[in-house]
XYZ file of C-alpha atoms in Angstrom:
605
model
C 20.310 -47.116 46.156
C 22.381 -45.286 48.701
C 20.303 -42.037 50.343
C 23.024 -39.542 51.381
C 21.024 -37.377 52.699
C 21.537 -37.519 55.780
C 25.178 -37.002 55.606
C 24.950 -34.176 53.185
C 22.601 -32.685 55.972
C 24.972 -33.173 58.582
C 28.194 -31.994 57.042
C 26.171 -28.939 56.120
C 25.220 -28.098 59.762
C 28.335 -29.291 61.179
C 30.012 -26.147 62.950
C 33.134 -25.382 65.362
C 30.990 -24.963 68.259
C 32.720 -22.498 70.536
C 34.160 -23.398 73.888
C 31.531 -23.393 76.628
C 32.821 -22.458 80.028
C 32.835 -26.170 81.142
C 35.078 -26.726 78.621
C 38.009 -23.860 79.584
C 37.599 -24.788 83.133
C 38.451 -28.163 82.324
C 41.717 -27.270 80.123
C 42.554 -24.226 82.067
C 42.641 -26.866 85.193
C 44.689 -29.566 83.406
C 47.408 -26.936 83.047
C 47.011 -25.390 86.964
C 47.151 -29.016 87.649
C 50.604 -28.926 86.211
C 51.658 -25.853 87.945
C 50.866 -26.968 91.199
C 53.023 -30.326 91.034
C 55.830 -28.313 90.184
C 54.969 -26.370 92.768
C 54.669 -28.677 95.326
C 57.660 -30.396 94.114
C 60.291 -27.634 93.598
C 59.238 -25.930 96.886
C 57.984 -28.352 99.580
C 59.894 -31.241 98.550
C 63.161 -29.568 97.282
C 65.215 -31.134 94.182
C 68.346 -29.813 95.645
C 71.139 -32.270 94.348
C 71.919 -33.141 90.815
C 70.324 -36.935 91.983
C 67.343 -35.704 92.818
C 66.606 -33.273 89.597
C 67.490 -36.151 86.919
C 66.825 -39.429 88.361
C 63.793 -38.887 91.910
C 66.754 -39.919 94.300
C 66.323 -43.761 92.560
C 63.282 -44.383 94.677
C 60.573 -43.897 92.095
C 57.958 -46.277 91.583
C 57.201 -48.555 89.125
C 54.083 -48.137 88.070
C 53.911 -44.046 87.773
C 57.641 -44.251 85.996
C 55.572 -46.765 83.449
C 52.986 -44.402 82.630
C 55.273 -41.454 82.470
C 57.313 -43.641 79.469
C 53.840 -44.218 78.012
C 52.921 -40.130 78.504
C 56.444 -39.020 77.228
C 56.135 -40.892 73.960
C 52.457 -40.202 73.433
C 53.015 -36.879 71.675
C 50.111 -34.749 70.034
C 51.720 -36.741 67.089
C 49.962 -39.930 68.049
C 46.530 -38.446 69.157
C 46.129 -36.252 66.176
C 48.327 -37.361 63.515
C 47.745 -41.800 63.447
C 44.054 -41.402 62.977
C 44.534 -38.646 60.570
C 46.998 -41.128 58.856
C 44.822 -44.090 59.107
C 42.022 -41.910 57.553
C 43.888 -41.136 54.712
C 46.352 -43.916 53.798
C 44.990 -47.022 55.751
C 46.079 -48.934 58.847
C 49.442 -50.191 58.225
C 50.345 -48.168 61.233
C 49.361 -51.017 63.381
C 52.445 -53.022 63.252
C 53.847 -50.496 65.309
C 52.417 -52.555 68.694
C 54.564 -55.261 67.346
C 57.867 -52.775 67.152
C 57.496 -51.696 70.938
C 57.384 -55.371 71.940
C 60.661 -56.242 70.030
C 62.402 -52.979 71.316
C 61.260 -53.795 75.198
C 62.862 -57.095 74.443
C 65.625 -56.055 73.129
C 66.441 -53.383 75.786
C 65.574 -55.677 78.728
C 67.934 -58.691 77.442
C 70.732 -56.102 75.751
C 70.891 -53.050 77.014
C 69.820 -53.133 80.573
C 72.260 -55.957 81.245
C 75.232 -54.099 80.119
C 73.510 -50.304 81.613
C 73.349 -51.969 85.226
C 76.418 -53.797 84.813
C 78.524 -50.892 84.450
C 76.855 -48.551 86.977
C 76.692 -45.784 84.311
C 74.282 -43.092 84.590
C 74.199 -41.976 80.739
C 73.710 -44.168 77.360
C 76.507 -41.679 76.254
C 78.538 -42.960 79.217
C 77.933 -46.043 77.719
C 79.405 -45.209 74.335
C 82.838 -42.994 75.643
C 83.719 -46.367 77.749
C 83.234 -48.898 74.447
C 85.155 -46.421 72.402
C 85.992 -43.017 72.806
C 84.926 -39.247 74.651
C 84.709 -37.895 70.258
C 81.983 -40.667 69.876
C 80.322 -39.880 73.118
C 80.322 -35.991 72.477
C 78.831 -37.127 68.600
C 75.771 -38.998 69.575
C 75.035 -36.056 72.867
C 75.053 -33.802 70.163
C 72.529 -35.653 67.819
C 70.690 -36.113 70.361
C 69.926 -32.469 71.049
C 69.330 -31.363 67.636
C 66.853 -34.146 67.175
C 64.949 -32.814 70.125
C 65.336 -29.723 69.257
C 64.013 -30.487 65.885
C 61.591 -32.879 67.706
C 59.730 -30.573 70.158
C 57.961 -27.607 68.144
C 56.402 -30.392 66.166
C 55.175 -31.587 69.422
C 53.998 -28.045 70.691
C 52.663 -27.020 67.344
C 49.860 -30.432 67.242
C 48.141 -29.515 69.984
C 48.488 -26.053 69.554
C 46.532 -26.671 66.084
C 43.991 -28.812 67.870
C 43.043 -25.661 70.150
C 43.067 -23.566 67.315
C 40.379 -25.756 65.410
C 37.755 -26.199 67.825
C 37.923 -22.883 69.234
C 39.035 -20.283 66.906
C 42.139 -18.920 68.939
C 45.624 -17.843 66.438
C 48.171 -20.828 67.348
C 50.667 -18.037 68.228
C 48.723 -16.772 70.891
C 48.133 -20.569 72.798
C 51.867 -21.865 72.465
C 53.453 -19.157 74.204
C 50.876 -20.018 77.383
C 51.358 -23.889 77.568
C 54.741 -23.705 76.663
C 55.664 -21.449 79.574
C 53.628 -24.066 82.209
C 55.977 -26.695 81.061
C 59.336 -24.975 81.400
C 57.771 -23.713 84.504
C 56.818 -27.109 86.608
C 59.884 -28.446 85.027
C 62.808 -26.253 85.480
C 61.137 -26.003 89.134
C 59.944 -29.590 89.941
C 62.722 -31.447 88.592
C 62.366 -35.090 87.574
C 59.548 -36.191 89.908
C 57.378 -33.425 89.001
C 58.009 -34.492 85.406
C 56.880 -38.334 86.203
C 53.563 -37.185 88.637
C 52.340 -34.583 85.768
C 52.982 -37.238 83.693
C 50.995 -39.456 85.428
C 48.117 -37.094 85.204
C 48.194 -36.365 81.898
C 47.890 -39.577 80.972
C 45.102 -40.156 82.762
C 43.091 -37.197 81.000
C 44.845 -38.715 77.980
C 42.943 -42.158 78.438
C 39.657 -41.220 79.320
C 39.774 -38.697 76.176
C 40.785 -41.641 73.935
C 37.995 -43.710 75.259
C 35.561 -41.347 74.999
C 35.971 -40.614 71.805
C 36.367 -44.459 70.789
C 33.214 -45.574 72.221
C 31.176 -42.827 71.043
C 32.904 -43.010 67.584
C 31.278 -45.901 67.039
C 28.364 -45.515 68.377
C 27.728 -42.827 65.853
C 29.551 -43.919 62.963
C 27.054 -47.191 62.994
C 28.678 -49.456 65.169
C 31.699 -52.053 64.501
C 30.736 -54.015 61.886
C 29.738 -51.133 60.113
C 32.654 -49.157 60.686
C 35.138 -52.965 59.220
C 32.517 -53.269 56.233
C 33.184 -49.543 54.893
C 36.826 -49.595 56.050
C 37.331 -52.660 53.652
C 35.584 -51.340 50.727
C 37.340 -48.073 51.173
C 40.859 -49.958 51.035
C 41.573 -48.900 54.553
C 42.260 -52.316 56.367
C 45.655 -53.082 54.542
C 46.527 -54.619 57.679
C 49.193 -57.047 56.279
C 50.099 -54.675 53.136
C 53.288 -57.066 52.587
C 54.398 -55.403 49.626
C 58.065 -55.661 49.141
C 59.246 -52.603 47.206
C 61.399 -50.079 49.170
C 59.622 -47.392 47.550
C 56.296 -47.831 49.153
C 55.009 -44.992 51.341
C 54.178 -47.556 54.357
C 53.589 -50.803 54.598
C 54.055 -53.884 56.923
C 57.518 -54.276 56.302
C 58.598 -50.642 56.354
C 56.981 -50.198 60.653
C 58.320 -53.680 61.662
C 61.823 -53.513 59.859
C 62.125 -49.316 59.601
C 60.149 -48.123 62.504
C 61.607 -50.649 64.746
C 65.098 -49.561 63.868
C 64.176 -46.102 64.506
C 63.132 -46.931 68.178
C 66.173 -48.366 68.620
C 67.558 -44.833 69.697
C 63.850 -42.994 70.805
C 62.896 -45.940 72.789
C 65.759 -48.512 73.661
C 68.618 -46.281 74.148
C 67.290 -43.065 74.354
C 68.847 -40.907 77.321
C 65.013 -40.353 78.590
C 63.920 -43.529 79.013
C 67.659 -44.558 80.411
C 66.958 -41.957 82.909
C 63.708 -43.392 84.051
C 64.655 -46.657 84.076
C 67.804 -45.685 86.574
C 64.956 -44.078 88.584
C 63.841 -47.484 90.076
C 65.563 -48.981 92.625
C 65.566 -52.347 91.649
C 65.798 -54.185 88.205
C 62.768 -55.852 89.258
C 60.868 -52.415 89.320
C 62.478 -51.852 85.581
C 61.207 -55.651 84.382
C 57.569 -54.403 85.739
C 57.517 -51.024 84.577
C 58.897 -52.246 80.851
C 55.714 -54.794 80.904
C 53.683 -51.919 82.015
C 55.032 -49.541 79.675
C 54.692 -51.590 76.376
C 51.050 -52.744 77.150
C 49.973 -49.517 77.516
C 51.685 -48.026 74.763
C 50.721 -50.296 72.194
C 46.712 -49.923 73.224
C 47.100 -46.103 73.022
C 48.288 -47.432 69.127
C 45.558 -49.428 68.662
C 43.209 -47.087 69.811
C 44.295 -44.692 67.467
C 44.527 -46.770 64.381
C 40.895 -47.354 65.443
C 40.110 -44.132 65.680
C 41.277 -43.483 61.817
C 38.474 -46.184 60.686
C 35.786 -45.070 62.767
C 36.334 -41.132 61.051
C 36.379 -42.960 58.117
C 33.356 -45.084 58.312
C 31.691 -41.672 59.520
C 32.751 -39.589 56.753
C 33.411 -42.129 53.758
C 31.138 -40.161 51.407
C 31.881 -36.464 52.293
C 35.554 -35.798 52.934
C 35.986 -32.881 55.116
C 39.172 -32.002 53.637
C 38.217 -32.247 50.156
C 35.069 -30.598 50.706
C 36.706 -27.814 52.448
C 35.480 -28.284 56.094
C 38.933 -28.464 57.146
C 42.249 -26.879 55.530
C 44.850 -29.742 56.874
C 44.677 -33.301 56.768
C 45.588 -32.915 60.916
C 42.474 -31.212 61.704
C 40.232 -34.537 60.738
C 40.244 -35.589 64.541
C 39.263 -32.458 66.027
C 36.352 -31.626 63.495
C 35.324 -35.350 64.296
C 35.422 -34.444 67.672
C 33.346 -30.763 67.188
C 31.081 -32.860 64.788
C 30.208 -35.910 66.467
C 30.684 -35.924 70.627
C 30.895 -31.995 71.033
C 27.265 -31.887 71.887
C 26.658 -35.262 73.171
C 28.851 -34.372 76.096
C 29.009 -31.131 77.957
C 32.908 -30.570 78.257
C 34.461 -33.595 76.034
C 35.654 -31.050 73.599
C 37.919 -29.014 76.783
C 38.528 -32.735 77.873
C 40.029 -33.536 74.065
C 42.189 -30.635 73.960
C 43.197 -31.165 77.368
C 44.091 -34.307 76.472
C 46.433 -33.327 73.325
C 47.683 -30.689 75.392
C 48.623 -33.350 78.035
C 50.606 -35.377 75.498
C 52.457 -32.124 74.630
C 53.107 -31.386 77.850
C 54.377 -34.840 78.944
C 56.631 -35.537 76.022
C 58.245 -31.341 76.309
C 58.790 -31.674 80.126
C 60.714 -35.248 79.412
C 62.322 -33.887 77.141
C 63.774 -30.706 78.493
C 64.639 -32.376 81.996
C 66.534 -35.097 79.885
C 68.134 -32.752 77.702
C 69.451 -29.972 80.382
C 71.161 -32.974 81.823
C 72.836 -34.001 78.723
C 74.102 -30.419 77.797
C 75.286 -29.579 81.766
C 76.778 -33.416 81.569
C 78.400 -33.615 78.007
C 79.127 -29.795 77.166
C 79.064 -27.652 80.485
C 80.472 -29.462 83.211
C 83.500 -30.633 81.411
C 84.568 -27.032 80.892
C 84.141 -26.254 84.546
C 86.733 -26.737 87.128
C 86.237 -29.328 89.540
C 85.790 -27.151 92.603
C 82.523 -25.401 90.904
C 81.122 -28.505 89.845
C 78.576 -28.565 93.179
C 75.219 -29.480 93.098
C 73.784 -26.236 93.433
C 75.507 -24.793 90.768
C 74.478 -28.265 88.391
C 70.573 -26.971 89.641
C 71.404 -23.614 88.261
C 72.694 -24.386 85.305
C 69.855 -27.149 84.566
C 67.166 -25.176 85.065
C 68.767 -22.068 83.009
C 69.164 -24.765 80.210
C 65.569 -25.805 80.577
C 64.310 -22.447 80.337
C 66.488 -21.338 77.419
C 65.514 -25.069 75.441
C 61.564 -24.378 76.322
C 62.313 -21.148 74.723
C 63.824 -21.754 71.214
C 61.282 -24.749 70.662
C 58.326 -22.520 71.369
C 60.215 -19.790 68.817
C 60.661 -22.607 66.413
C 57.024 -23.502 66.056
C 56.249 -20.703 63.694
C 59.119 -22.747 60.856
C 57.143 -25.792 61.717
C 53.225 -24.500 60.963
C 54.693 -23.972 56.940
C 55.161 -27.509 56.696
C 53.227 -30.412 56.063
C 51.443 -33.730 57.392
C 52.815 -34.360 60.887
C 53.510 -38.550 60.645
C 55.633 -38.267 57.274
C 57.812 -35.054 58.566
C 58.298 -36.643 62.252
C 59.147 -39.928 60.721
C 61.323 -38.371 58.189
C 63.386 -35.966 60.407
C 63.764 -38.548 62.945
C 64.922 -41.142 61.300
C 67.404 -39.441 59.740
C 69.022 -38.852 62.367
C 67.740 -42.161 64.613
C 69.756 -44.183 62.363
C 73.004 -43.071 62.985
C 72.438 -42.907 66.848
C 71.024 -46.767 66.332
C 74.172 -47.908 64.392
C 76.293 -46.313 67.083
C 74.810 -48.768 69.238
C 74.467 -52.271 67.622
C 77.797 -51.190 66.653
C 79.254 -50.829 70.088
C 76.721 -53.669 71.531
C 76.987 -56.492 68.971
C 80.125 -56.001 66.932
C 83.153 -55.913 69.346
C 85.653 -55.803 66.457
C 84.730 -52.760 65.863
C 87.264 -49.833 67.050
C 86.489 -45.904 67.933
C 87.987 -44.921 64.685
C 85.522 -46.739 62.700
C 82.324 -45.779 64.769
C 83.433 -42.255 64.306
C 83.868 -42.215 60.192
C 81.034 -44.300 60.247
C 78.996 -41.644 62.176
C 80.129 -39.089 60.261
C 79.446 -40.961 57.064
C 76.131 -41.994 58.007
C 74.563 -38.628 59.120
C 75.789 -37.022 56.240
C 74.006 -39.647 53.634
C 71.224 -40.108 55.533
C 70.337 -36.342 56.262
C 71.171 -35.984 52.276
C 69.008 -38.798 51.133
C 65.748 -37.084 53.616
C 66.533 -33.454 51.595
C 67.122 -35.122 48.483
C 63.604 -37.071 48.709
C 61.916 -33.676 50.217
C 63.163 -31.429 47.275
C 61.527 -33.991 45.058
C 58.395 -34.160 46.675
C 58.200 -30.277 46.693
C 58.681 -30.356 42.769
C 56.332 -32.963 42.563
C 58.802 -35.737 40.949
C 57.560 -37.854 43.822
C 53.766 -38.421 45.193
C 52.396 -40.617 47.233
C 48.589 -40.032 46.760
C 46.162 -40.674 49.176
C 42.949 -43.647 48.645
C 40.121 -42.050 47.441
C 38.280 -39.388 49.342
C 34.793 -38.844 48.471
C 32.287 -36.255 48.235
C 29.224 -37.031 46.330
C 27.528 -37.053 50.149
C 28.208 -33.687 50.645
C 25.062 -32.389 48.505
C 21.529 -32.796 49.055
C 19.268 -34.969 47.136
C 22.591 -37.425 46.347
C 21.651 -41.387 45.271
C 24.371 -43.564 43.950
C 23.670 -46.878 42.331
C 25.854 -49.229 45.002
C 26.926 -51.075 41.776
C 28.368 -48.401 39.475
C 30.053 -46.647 42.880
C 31.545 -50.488 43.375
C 32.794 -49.885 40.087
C 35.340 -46.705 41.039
C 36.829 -48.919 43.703
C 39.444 -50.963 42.166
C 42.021 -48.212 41.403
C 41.783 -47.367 45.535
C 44.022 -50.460 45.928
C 47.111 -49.245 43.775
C 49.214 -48.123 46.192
C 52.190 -47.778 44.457
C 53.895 -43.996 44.557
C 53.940 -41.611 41.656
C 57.557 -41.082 40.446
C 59.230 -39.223 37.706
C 62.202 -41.930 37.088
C 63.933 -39.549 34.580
C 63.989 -36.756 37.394
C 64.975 -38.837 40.860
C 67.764 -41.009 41.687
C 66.765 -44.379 43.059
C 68.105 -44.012 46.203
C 65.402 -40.942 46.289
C 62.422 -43.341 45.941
C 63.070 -44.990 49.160
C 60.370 -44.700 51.762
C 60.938 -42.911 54.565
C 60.231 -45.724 56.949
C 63.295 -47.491 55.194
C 65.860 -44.028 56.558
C 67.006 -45.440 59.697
C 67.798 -48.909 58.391
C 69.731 -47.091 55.633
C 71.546 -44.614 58.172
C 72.616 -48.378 60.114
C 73.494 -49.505 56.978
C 75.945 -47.268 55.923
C 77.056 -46.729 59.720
C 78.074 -50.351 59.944
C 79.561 -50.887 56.880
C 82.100 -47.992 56.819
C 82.200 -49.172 60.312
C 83.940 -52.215 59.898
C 85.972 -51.134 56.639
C 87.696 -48.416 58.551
C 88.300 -51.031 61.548
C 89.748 -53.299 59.374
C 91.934 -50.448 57.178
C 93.024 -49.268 60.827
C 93.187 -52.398 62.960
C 90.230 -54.943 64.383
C 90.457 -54.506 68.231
C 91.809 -57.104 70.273
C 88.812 -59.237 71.491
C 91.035 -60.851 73.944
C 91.243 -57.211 75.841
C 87.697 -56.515 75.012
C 85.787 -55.692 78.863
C 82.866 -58.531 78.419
C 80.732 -56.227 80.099
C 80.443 -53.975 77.539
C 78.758 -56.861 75.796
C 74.900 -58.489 76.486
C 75.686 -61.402 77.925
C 73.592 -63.207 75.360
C 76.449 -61.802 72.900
C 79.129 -62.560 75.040
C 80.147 -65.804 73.000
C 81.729 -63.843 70.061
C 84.016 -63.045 72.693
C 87.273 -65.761 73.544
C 86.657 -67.251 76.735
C 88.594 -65.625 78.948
C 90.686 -67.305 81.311
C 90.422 -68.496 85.101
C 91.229 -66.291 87.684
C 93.276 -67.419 90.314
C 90.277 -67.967 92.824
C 87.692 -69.296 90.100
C 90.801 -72.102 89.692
C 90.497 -72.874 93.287
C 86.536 -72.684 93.056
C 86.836 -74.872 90.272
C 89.307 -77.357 91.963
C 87.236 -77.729 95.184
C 84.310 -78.451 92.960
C 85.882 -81.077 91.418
C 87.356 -82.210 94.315
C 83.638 -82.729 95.652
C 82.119 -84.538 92.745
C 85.190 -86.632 92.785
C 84.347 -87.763 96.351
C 80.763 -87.954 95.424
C 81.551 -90.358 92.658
C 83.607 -92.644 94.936
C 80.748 -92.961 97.556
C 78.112 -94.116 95.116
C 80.710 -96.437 93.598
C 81.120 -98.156 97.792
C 77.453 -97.856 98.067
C 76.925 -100.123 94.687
C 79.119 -102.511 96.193
């Protein structure tokens, strides 16, 4: 017999303990933290040329530029919104370590190359010189309605996270934070960006530890915490099933997911402009190592996370038994329920650190952006005398301000929606994949001409954005579900027993995974997991692609600039041939071994 008593008792007393004043002092610092490196940076060590702002003047460091990558993708998204999908749909998620290792590959032997090669400053750049300005001015714009779609998801996690553990309306807390990240970084520039950064992520780690450790303390230690996870169907680690249709499984992070961070991590204009930071490629090697270790333990540690709430509350859901209204708010009740009073000031220190990830990820994102629109909209329409560096600061800034604005305005569409893992996912790989074709387009298909890439952009946004509404609609009418495992409750009541073998007896239906769909009602292409958008958006972007490039004309590989290939693609390309002076280099070398040859032969003799 199974005595829940103890668990009933707990969830009963289990209360949002308010803020004590250790906790404000700690979160109101984190964000005067902030305010002072802009400070510091925008006034006593002035970003006053268009260099400085975007890129530190190309001295940065390694290490800090690492951790600012790690910060800038380390949204409120990945501290609130894995565990709460590990809690309720198992740890699949894991795989994702696996993705950042194959993108940091595949950006240090293809992209980087070609990036360094060229001496461009812009992964647009990149795309106007391998086909055309149209393309170029297609993928800027994607780019900033993704982040603009992007960021009041990010400002609207934390912003919920403050809201649950201390009773303060969301609307009154995003205006606040949001207006100490456009300040530091309209005024700091890029290095104030990098050093908060830096920071954060530092209040971000000791959070996640803190909460890790003690998580399993009280949730009965590790082998307690894999023993319930298992019977609860939460350790799907290698869920290999192959139908396209399944929510999320190993196949649909390594093939999907990895796709996706094609354009958010490989190509992306932020981490291009961080990368271009360091002076040397060997700083970029060390700071890609840096970055993708530390990134994928901030993963693990949140998958981790996801089991320990489980093990904690496997027998009294505090969604279903309406502790909490969201499925996002499972990590900061844990938080309030567990560690709030074993440590004066962890929960200031948690939102803090979701706060932190906010802030690192918006400032990124609005210094990278107000470059993009001043590079690929403004500064084209400008004549050339005006184009200084002080008016560039100006207009950077204003752009940062008026971006910081509309996202924080744009939280309140974002609150009516749903889970936060499925809607990022969803709206960003709609759009990721055709900014990721684009790319292995231009990268590894030189046959390819401009006409083709732009047809095929076209082509693939507009499927790809219609297959994400399509699927959306359908899950709003209910045609399509993907139900969570079980969540239980018998443990929320006093006096509960359960004989372990009749509740072993409920378990078998936890492990059909398969999605609920009306066939009659959706079109197959409907069914298809979100994970699986991207690859669909590369899909389509290749293959009309190519058919247009034939229709129109292959181009001429012969006049094809090799360095807009990696060189580890460069043999699709004819060898090109000998200059004039790599003849003569090639003669004297010959010329040499010839010699050589003879000498040995007299020596023999």
């Amino acid at each position: 017999m199974i005595d829940l008593n103890t668990t009933a008792k707990i969830m009963e007393e289990a209360t949002y303990t308010a803020f004590a004043w250790t906790d404000y002092i700690l979160f109101v610092g984190m964000l005067l933290m902030s305010v002072v490196v802009g400070i510091y940076f925008g006034f006593f060590q002035k970003q006053d040329t268009s260099d400085k702002y975007l890129f530190g003047g190309k001295q940065m460091g390694y290490f800090p530029v690492a951790l600012s990558l790690t910060a800038s993708h380390t949204s409120g998204i990945t501290l609130l919104g894995i565990p709460a999908e590990v809690y309720y749909y198992g740890c699949s998620y894991w795989a994702t370590s696996i993705c950042c290792v194959l993108i940091c590959i595949m950006v240090y032997y293809g992209f980087l190359p070609v990036l360094l090669k060229l001496k461009i400053t812009s992964s647009f750049e990149y795309l106007q010189l391998r086909f055309d300005r149209n393309i170029r001015y297609i993928t800027s714009t994607l780019f900033i309605i993704k982040i603009l779609t992007y960021l009041p998801i990010v400002i609207y996690i934390p912003a919920l996270a403050f809201s649950q553990v201390t009773g303060v309306n969301v609307h009154m807390i995003t205006p606040v934070v949001c207006f100490v990240c456009i300040f530091y970084t309209s005024v700091g520039g890029f290095k104030a960006v990098v050093w908060s950064d830096t920071f954060q992520f530092a209040i971000t780690v000791a959070t996640t530890f803190a909460i890790f450790f003690l998580g399993i303390h009280y949730a009965g230690g590790i082998q307690n915490i894999w023993n319930q996870s298992e019977l609860g169907g939460r350790l799907d680690i290698m869920n290999l099933d192959p139908a396209l249709s399944s929510r999320t499984t190993f196949w649909g992070y390594m093939i999907g997911l990895t796709i996706s961070w094609i354009a958010d991590l490989g190509v992306n204009q932020g981490m291009i402009q961080k990368y271009l930071s360091m002076p040397t490629i060997k700083d970029v090697k060390k700071s890609l190592i840096c970055f993708c270790i530390s990134f994928s333990i901030i993963k693990l540690m949140c998958v981790s996370t996801g089991l320990i709430m489980y093990a904690k509350y496997q027998y009294c859901d505090p969604l279903t038994s309406n502790k909490i209204q969201k499925p996002d708010q499972i990590l900061p009740f844990f938080v309030m329920d567990v560690v709030a009073s074993k440590i004066p000031g962890l929960p200031g220190l948690f939102v803090a650190a979701v706060f932190s990830t906010a802030l690192s990820t918006m400032s990124a994102q609005l210094n990278t952006l107000s470059g993009t629109i001043y590079d690929d909209i403004i500064s084209p329409m400008m004549p050339e005398k005006r184009r200084t560096d002080r008016a560039a600061n100006i207009i950077m800034k204003l752009c940062t301000v008026v971006i910081g604005v509309i996202s924080t305005v744009l939280v309140l569409v974002v609150e009516k929606l749903g889970g936060v893992i499925p809607l990022a996912t969803a709206v960003l790989g709609s759009l990721a994949g055709t900014t990721s074709g684009l790319f292995i387009l231009g990268l590894c298909v030189p046959w390819a001409n401009a006409k083709g890439a732009l047809i095929g952009s076209f082509v693939s946004m507009f499927s790809t954005v219609s297959l994400m509404l399509g699927a959306q609609l359908h899950m709003a009418a209910g045609n399509i579900q993907y139900p969570r495992l079980p969540l239980l409750t018998m443990g929320c009541f006093e006096n509960s027993t359960i004989p372990i073998d009749q509740f072993n007896h409920t378990f078998p239906a936890i492990y059909d995974r398969k999605p609920i769909i009306n066939d009659d009602e959706v079109f197959f292409l409907f069914k298809l997991s979100y994970m699986y958008y991207p690859c669909f958006g590369v899909l389509v972007q290749i293959t009309t692609s190519l058919i247009v490039s034939w229709i129109t004309g292959f181009n001429d590989l012969n006049e094809m600039n090799p360095d807009l290939i990696p060189p580890v693609l460069q043999w699709l390309l004819p060898k090109q041939p000998m200059s004039e002076k790599e003849k003569e280099q090639y003669k004297s070398v010959e010329e040499s071994l010839e010699m050589l040859r003879k000498q040995r032969e007299a020596e023999a003799c």
